[in-house]
Coordinates of C-alpha atoms in Angstrom, one line a residue:
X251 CA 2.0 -37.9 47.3
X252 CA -1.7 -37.3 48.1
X253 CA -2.2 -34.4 45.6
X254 CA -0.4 -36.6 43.2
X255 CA -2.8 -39.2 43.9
X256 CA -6.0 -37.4 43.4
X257 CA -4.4 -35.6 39.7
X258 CA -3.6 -39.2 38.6
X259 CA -6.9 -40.5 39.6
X260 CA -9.0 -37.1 37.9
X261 CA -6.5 -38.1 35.0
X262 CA -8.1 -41.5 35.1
X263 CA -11.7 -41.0 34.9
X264 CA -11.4 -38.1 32.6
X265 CA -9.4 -39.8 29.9
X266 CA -12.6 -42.9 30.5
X267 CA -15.4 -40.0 30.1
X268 CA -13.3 -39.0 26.7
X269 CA -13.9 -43.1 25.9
X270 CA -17.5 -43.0 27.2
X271 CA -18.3 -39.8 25.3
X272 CA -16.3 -40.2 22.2
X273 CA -13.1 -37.9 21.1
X274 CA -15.0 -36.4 18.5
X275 CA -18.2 -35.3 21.2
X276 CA -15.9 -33.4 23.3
X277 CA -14.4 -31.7 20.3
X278 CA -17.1 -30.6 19.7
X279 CA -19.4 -29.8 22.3
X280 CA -16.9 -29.3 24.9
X281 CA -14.2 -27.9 22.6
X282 CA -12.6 -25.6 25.4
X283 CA -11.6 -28.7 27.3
X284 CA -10.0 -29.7 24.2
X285 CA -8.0 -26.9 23.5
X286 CA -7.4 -26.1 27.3
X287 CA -5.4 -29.2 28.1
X288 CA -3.9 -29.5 24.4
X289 CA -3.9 -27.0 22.2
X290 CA -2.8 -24.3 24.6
X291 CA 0.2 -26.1 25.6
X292 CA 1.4 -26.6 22.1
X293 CA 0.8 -23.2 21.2
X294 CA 3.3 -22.1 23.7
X295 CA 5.7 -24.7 22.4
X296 CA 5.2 -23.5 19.1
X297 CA 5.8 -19.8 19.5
X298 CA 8.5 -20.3 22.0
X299 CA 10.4 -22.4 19.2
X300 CA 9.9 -19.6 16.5
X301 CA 11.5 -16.9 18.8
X302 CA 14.1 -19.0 19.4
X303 CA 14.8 -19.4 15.7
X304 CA 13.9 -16.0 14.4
X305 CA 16.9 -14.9 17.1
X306 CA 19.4 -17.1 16.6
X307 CA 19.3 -16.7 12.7
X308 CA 19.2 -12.7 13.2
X309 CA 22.3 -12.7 15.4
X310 CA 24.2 -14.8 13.3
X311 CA 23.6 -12.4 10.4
X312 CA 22.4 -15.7 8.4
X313 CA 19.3 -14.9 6.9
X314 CA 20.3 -13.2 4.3
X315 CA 22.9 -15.9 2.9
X316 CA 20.0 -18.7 3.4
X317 CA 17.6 -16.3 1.5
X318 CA 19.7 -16.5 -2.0
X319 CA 19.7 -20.1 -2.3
X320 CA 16.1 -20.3 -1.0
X321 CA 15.4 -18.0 -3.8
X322 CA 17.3 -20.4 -6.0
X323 CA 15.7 -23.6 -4.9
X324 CA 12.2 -22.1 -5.9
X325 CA 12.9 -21.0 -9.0
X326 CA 14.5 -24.4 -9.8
X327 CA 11.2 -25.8 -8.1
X328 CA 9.5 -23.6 -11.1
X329 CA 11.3 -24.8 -14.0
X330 CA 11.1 -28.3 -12.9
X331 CA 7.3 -27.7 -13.3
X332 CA 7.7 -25.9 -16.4
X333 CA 9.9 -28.8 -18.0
X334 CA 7.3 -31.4 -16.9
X335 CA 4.7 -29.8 -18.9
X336 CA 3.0 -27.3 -16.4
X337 CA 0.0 -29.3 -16.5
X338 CA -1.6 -28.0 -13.0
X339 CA -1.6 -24.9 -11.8
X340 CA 1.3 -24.0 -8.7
X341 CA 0.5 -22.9 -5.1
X342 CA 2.5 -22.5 -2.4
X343 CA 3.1 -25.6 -0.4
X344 CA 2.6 -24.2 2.7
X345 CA -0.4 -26.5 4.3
X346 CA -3.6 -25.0 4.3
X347 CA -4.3 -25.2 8.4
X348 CA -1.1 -23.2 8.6
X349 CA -2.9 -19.5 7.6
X350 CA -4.9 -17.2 9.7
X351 CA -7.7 -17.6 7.6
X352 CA -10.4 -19.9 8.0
X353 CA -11.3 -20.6 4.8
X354 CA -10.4 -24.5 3.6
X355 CA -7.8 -24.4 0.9
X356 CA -8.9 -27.6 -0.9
X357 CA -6.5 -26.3 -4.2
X358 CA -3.5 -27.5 -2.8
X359 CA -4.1 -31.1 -2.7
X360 CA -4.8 -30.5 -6.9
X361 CA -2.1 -28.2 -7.9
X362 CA 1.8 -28.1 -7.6
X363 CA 3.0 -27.1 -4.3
X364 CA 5.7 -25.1 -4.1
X365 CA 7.6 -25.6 -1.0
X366 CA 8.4 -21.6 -0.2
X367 CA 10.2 -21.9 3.8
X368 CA 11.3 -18.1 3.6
X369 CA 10.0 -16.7 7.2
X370 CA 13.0 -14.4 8.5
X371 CA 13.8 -10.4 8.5
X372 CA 16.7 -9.7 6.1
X373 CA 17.6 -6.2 7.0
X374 CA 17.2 -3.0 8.9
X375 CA 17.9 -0.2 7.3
X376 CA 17.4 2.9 8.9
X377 CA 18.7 5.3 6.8
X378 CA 16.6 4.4 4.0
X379 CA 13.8 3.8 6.7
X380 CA 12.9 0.1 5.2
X381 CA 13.2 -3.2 6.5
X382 CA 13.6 -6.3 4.2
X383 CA 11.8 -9.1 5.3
X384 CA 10.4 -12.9 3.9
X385 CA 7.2 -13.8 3.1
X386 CA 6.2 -15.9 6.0
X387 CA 7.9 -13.4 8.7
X388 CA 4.8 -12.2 11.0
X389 CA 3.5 -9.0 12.5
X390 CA 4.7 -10.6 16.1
X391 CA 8.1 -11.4 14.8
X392 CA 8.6 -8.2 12.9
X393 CA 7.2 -5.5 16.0
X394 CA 9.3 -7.3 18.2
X395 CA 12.8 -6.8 16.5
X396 CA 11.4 -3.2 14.8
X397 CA 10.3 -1.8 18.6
X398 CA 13.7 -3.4 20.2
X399 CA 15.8 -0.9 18.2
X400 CA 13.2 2.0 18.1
X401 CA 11.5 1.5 15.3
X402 CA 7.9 0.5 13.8
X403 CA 6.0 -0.1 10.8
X404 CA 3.4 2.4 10.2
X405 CA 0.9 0.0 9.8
X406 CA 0.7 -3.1 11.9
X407 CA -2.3 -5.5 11.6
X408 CA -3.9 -7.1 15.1
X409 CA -2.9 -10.8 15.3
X410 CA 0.8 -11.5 15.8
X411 CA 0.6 -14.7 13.9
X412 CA -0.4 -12.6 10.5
X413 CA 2.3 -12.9 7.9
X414 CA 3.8 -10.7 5.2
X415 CA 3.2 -12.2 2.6
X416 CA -0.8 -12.9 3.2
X417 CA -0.7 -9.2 4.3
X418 CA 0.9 -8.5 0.5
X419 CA -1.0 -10.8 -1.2
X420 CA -4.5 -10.3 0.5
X421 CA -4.6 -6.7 2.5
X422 CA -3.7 -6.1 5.8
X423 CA -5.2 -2.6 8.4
X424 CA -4.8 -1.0 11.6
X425 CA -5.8 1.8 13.4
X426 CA -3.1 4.3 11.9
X427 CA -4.5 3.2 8.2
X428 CA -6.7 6.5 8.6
X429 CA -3.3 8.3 7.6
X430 CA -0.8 5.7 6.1
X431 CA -3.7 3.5 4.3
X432 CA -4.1 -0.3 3.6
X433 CA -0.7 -2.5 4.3
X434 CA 0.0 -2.3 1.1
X435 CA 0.7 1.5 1.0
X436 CA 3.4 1.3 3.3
X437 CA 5.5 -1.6 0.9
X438 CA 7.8 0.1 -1.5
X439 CA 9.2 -3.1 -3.5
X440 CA 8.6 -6.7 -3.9
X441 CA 10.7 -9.3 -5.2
X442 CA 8.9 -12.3 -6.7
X443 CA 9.8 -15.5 -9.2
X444 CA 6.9 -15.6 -11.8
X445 CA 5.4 -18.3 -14.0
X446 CA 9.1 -18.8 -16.4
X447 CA 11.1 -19.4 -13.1
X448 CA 12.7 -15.3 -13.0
X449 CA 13.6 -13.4 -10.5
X450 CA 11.8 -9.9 -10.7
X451 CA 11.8 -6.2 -8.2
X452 CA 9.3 -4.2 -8.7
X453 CA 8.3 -0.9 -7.3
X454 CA 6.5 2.5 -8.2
X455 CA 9.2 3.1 -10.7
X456 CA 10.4 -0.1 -11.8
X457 CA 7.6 -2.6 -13.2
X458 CA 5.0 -0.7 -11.8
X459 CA 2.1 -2.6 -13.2
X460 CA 3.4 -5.3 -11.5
X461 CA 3.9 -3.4 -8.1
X462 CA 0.3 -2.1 -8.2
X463 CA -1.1 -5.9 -9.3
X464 CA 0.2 -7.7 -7.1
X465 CA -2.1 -6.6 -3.6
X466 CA -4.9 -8.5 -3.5
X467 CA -3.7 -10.8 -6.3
X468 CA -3.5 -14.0 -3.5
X469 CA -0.8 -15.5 -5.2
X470 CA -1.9 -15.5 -8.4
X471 CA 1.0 -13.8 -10.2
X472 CA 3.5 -14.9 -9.0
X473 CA 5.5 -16.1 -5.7
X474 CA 6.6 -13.4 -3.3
X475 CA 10.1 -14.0 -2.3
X476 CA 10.7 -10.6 -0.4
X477 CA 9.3 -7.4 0.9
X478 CA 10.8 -3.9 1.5
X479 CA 8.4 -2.0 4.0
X480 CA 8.6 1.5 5.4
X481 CA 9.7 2.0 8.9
X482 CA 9.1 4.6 11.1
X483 CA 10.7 6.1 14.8
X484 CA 8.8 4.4 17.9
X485 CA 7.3 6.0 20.8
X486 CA 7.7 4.0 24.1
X487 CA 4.0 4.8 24.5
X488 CA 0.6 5.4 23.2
X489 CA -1.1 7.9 24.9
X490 CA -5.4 6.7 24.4
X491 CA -7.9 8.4 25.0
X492 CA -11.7 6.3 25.5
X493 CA -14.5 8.0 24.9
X494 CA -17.9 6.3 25.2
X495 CA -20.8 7.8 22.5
X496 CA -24.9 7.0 22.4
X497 CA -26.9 7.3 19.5
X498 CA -26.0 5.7 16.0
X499 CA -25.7 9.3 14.1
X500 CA -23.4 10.6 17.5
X501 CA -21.6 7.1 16.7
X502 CA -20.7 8.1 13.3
X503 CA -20.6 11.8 13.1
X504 CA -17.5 11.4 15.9
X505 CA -16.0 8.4 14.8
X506 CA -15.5 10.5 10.7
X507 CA -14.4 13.6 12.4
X508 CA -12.0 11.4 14.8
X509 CA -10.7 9.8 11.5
X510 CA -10.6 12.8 9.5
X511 CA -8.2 14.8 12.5
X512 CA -4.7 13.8 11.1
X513 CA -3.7 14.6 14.9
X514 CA -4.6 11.5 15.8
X515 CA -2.1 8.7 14.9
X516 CA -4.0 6.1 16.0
X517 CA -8.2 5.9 15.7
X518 CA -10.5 3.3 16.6
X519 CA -14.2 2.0 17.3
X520 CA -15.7 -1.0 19.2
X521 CA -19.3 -0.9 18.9
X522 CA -21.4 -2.7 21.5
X523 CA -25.2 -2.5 20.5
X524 CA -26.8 -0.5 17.0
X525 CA -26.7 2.5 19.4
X526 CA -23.4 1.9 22.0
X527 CA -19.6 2.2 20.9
X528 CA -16.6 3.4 22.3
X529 CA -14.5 5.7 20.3
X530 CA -10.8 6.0 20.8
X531 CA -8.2 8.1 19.9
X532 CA -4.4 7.5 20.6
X533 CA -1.0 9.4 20.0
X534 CA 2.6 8.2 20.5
X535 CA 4.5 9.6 22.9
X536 CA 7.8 8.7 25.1
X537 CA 6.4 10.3 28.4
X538 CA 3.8 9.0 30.6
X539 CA 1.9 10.6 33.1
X540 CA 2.5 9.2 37.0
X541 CA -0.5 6.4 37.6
X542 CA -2.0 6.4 34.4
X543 CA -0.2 3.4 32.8
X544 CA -1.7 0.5 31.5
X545 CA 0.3 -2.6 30.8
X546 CA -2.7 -4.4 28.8
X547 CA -0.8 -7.0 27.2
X548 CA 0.2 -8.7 30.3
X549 CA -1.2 -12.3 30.7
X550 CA -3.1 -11.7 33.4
X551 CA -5.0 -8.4 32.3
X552 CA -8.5 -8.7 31.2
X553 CA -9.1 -8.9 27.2
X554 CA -9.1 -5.5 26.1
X555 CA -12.3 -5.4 24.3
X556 CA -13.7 -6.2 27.7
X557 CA -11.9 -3.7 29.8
X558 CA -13.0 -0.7 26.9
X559 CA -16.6 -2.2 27.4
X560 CA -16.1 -1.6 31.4
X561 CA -15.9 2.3 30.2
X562 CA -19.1 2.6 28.2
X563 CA -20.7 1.3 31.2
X564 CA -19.3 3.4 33.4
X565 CA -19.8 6.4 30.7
X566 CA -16.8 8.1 31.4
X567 CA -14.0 9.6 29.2
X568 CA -10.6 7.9 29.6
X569 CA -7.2 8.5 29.0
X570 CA -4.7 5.8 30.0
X571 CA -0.7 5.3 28.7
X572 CA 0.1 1.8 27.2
X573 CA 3.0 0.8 26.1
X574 CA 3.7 0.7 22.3
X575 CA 3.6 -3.1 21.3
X576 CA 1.1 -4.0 23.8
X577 CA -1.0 -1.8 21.9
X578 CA 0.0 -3.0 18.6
X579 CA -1.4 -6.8 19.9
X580 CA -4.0 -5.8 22.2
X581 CA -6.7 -7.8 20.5
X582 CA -4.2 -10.9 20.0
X583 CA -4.5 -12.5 23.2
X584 CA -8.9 -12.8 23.1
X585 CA -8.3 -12.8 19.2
X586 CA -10.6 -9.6 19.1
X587 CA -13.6 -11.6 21.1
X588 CA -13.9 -14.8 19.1
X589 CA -11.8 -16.9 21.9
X590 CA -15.0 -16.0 24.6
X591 CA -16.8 -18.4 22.2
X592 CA -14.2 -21.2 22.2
X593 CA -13.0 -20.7 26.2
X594 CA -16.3 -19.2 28.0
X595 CA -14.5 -18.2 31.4
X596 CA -11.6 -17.3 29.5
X597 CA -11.6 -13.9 30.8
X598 CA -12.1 -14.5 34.4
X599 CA -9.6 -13.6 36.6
X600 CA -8.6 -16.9 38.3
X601 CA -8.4 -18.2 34.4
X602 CA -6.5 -15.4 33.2
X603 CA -4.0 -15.7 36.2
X604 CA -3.8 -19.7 36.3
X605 CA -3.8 -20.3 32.1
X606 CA -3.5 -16.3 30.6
X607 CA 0.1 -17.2 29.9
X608 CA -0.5 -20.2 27.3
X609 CA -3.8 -17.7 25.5
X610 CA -4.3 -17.6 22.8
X611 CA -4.0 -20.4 21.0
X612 CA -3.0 -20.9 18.2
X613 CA -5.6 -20.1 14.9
X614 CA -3.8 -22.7 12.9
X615 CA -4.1 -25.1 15.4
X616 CA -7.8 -24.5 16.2
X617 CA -8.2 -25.0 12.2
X618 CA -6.1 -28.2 12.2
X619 CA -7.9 -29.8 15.4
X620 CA -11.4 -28.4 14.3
X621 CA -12.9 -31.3 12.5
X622 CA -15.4 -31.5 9.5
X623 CA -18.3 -31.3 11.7
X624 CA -16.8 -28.1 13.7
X625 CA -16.0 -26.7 10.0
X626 CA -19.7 -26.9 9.0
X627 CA -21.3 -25.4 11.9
X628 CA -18.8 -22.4 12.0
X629 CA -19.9 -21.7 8.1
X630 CA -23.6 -21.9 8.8
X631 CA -23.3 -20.6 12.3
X632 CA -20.7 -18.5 12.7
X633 CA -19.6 -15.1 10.9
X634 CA -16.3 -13.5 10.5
X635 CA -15.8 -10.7 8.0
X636 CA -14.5 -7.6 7.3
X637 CA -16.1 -5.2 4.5
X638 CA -14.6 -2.0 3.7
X639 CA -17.0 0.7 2.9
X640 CA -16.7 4.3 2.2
X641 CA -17.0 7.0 5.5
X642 CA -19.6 8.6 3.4
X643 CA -22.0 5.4 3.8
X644 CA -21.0 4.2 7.6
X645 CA -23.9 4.6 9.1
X646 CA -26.1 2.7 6.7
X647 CA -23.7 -0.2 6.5
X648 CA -23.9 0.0 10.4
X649 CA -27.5 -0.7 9.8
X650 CA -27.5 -3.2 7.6
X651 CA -24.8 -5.1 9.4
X652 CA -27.5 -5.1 12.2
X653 CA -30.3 -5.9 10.2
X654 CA -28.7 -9.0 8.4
X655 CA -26.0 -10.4 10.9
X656 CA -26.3 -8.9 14.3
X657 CA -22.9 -9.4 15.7
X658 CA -21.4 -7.3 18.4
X659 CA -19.2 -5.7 19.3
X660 CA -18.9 -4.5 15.2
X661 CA -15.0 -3.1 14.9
X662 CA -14.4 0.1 13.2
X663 CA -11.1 0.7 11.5
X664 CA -11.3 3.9 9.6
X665 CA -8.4 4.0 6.2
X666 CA -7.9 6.4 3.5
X667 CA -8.0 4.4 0.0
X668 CA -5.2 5.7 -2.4
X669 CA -6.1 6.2 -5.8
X670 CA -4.0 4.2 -7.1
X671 CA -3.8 1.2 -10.1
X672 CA -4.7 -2.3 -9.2
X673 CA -7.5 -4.7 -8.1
X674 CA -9.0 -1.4 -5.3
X675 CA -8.9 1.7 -5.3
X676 CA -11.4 4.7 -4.9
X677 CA -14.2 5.1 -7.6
X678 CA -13.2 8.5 -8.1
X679 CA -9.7 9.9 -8.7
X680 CA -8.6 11.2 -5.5
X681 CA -8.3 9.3 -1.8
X682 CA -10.8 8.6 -0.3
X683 CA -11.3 7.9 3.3
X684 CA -13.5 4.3 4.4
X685 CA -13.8 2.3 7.3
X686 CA -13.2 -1.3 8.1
X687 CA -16.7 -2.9 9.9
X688 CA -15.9 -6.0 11.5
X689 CA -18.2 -8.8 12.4
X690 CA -16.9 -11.9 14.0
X691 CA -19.2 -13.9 16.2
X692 CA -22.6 -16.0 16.1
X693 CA -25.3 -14.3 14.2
X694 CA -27.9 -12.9 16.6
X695 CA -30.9 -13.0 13.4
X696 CA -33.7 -15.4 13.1
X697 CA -33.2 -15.1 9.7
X698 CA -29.7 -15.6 9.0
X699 CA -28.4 -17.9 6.6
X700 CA -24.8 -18.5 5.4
X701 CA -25.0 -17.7 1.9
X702 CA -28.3 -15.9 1.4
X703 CA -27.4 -13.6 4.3
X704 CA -23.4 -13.2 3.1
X705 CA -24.7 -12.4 -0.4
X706 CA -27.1 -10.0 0.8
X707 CA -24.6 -8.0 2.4
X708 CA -21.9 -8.4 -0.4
X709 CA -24.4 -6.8 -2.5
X710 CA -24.7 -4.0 -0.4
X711 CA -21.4 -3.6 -0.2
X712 CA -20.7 -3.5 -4.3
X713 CA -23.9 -0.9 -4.1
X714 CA -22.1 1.5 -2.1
X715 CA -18.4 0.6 -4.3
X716 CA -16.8 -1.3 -0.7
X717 CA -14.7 -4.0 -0.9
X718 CA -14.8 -7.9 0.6
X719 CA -11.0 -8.7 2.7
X720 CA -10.9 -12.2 0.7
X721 CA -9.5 -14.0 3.7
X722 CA -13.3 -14.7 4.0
X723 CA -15.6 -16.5 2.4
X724 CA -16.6 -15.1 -0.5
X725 CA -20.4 -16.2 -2.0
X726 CA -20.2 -14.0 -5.3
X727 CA -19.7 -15.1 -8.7
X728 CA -17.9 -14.2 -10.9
X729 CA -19.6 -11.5 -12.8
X730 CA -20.2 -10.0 -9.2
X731 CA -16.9 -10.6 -8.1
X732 CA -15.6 -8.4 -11.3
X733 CA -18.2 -5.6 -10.6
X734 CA -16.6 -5.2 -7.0
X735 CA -12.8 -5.3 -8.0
X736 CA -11.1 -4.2 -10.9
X737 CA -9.7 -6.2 -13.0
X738 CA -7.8 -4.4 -15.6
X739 CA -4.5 -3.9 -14.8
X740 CA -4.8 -7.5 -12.8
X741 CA -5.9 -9.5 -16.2
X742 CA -3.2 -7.3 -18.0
X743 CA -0.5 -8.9 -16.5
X744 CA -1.9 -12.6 -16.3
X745 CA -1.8 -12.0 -20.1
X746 CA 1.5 -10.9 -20.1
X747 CA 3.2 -13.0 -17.8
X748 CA 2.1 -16.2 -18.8
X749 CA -0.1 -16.7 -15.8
X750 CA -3.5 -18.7 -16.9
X751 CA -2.0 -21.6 -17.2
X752 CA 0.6 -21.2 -14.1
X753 CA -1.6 -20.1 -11.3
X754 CA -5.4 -20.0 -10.7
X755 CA -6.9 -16.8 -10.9
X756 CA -7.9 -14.7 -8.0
X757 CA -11.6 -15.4 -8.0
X758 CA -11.3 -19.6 -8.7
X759 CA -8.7 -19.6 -5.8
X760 CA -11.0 -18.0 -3.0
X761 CA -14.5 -17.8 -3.9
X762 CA -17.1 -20.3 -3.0
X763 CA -19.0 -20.2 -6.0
X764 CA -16.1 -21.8 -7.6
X765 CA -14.6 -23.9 -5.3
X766 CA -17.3 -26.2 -5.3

């Protein structure tokens, strides 16, 4: 009873500290206590509950009866708005705090929600090498069914908690986009209900305009309903090679010729300092050599960003065998390196052993716990964005990130960019080959400033024609929003579909300038 006891009693004075102190003050200034003892707990409930559900539902065959009337109950949803007058624009009534990103929805407590529960895979089908899946099924979900029967996507974005239809509607990457692009190249048809209540499919062939639009569009054309994705054979393994590189034009002359070699299936850069990275290369393969494995998705591993770091220090070149899905998810569990700001000692070993089994938590949750007064001091003091530049310009975009953020490690994704109708595509006419940079962390400049410092950079970015991933915040305004996406084929079909006065459009739904 004596270790009882003493718990009970610790119990006791912590929970009178928390009344000393204030809920709010811990939040905030001793958030990892917080999320520790609460959030980390839940998190587990929560996932264990949606494996659970996403199983039982595939064995019983019954998603894809459920699906139909689901499809039904949305359009009647529609038409119910329709007949009342559409007098506010419709969003999906999933809650705001529910989405990977962090940026505050504040349109859905102003427009119609439209309650859209469609999160299960409807069919494998390996002949035609697609799978049919719902809007809100995720990357965890999805890899774990696809890998179980051999197969993958050929494009599977980082955080297991990312959804289909944010990866459709906004853009999704990984570190085989250097050969099968964005996430969006690897979807041959959608199935959405537009602003009249109808059912439409649309792919290359049929509605194309519609097909190309709709990437990128956030929603704003209509609600995705389904999904058909490529599908490829799985490897039991990657095979990845580490190689540390010094010097900012070594950096970037080995990191394009590493993206360029259509050898490599996989390619990827973590970048430590202006003048540090590690550079890493990766094939699939079913055979592993003897003592070279590395299981990195177990719990108790260090975070993976950590353990590449170990290398560069070390300055030696690496080759180790990890298993397929661990790789898929191996910046999941530190979510890339933003949890060593929330848990400190997260990454220590009696941490990682005791509590690794409950990380990460979940992003949602972190949203919906984090308070006004967390919200504001992430915006002013905290940066996460991705901006997608051409290969051509990586080394100056390097710099400028350095000059105007400072935030390492800086991720590099490289993709090729298919020339192809809708909202981005390559200046030119033919593919063109970019990279991903992506900072997430606390600003290391004097200088730095929310919006002057974003919109600095935004610039830069328009400059060299890059893109802005809008689950960010965006500090444009319009005109420049329109000079760095095109908008032709995208206001073409709000036009035609009946759109303006259905849904918001793209830039009043995400960007700052306009949401306040």
């Amino acid at each position: 009873m004596d270790p009882l006891f003493y718990l009970g009693g610790l119990a006791v004075l912590f929970l009178v500290w928390i009344k000393m102190k204030g809920l709010e003050y811990v939040i905030i200034h001793q958030r990892w206590i917080f999320v520790c003892l609460f959030l980390l707990p839940l998190s587990v409930i929560f996932d264990v509950y949606y494996y659970l559900r996403a199983w039982v539902i595939f064995k019983m065959c019954s998603a894809p009866k459920q699906h139909d009337q689901r499809v039904r109950d949305i359009q009647r949803q529609v038409r119910e708005w329709k007949k009342e007058g559409g007098k506010k624009h419709m969003c999906t009534g999933r809650p705001g705090w529910l989405t990977v990103s962090l940026r505050v929805g504040k349109y859905k407590k102003t427009h119609k929600n439209i309650m859209i529960n469609m999160m299960d895979i409807l069919e494998v089908d390996t002949k035609r090498q697609v799978v049919r899946v719902e809007p809100l099924a995720n990357m965890g979900q999805v890899t774990a069914l696809l890998n179980s029967i051999g197969w993958t996507l050929p494009v599977v974005p980082e955080l297991d908690d990312l959804t289909v239809g944010g990866l459709v509607m906004g853009t999704g990457i990984e570190s085989s986009s250097h050969i099968y692009g964005l996430f969006q190249h690897i979807c041959v048809a959608y199935e959405l209900v537009l602003a009249d209540g109808s059912l439409v499919h649309c792919t290359e062939k049929e509605n194309s305009d519609l097909f190309y639009a709709v990437p990128w569009s956030c929603g704003t054309l209509g609600f995705l309903v389904a999904a058909e994705i490529r599908i490829i054979p799985a490897r039991k393994w990657v095979k990845l090679r580490y190689e540390p590189v010094r010097g900012l034009d070594a950096i970037c002359k080995k990191f394009a010729e590493q993206s360029a070699n259509k050898e490599n299936q996989f390619v990827e850069g973590l970048q430590y300092s202006r003048d540090e990275a590690v550079i890493m290369t990766g094939i699939m393969t079913d055979d592993a050599e003897p003592g070279m494995t590395n299981c990195i998705g177990y719990y108790y591993k260090p975070w993976f960003f950590r353990h590449v770091e170990g290398f560069l220090r070390e300055n030696r070149v690496t080759v180790e065998y990890i298993p397929l899905r661990h790789y898929y998810h191996r910046h999941t569990r530190s979510i890339f390196w933003e949890l060593q700001d929330i848990i400190p000692f997260g990454n220590n070993p009696l941490f990682r052993y005791v509590f690794g089994w409950m990380v990460p938590p979940k992003i949602s949750l972190l949203k919906l716990t984090q308070g006004e007064t967390i919200r504001k001091l992430y915006e002013q003091h905290h940066v996460v964005q991705d901006m997608l530049v051409p290969m051509k310009h990586v080394k100056n975009s390097i710099l400028r990130f350095h000059e105007d953020v400072h935030v390492y490690p800086l991720w590099l994704c490289p993709f090729v960019l298919r020339s192809q109708p809708g909202i981005v595509h390559p200046k030119g006419d033919e593919d063109e080959l970019y990279v991903d940079i992506g900072a997430y962390g606390e600003p290391k400049v004097k200088h730095f400033e929310a919006n002057a410092s974003t919109r600095q950079l935004e610039k830069f970015v328009r400059d060299v024609h890059g893109f802005q991933m809008l689950y960010a915040d965006v500090y444009m305004d319009r005109q420049e929003f329109w000079e760095m996406f095109d908008g032709t084929l995208y206001h073409k079909l709000r036009d035609q579909l009946n759109c303006k006065d259905a849904f918001p459009e793209v830039y009043n739904k995400i960007c700052k300038s306009a949401r306040h």
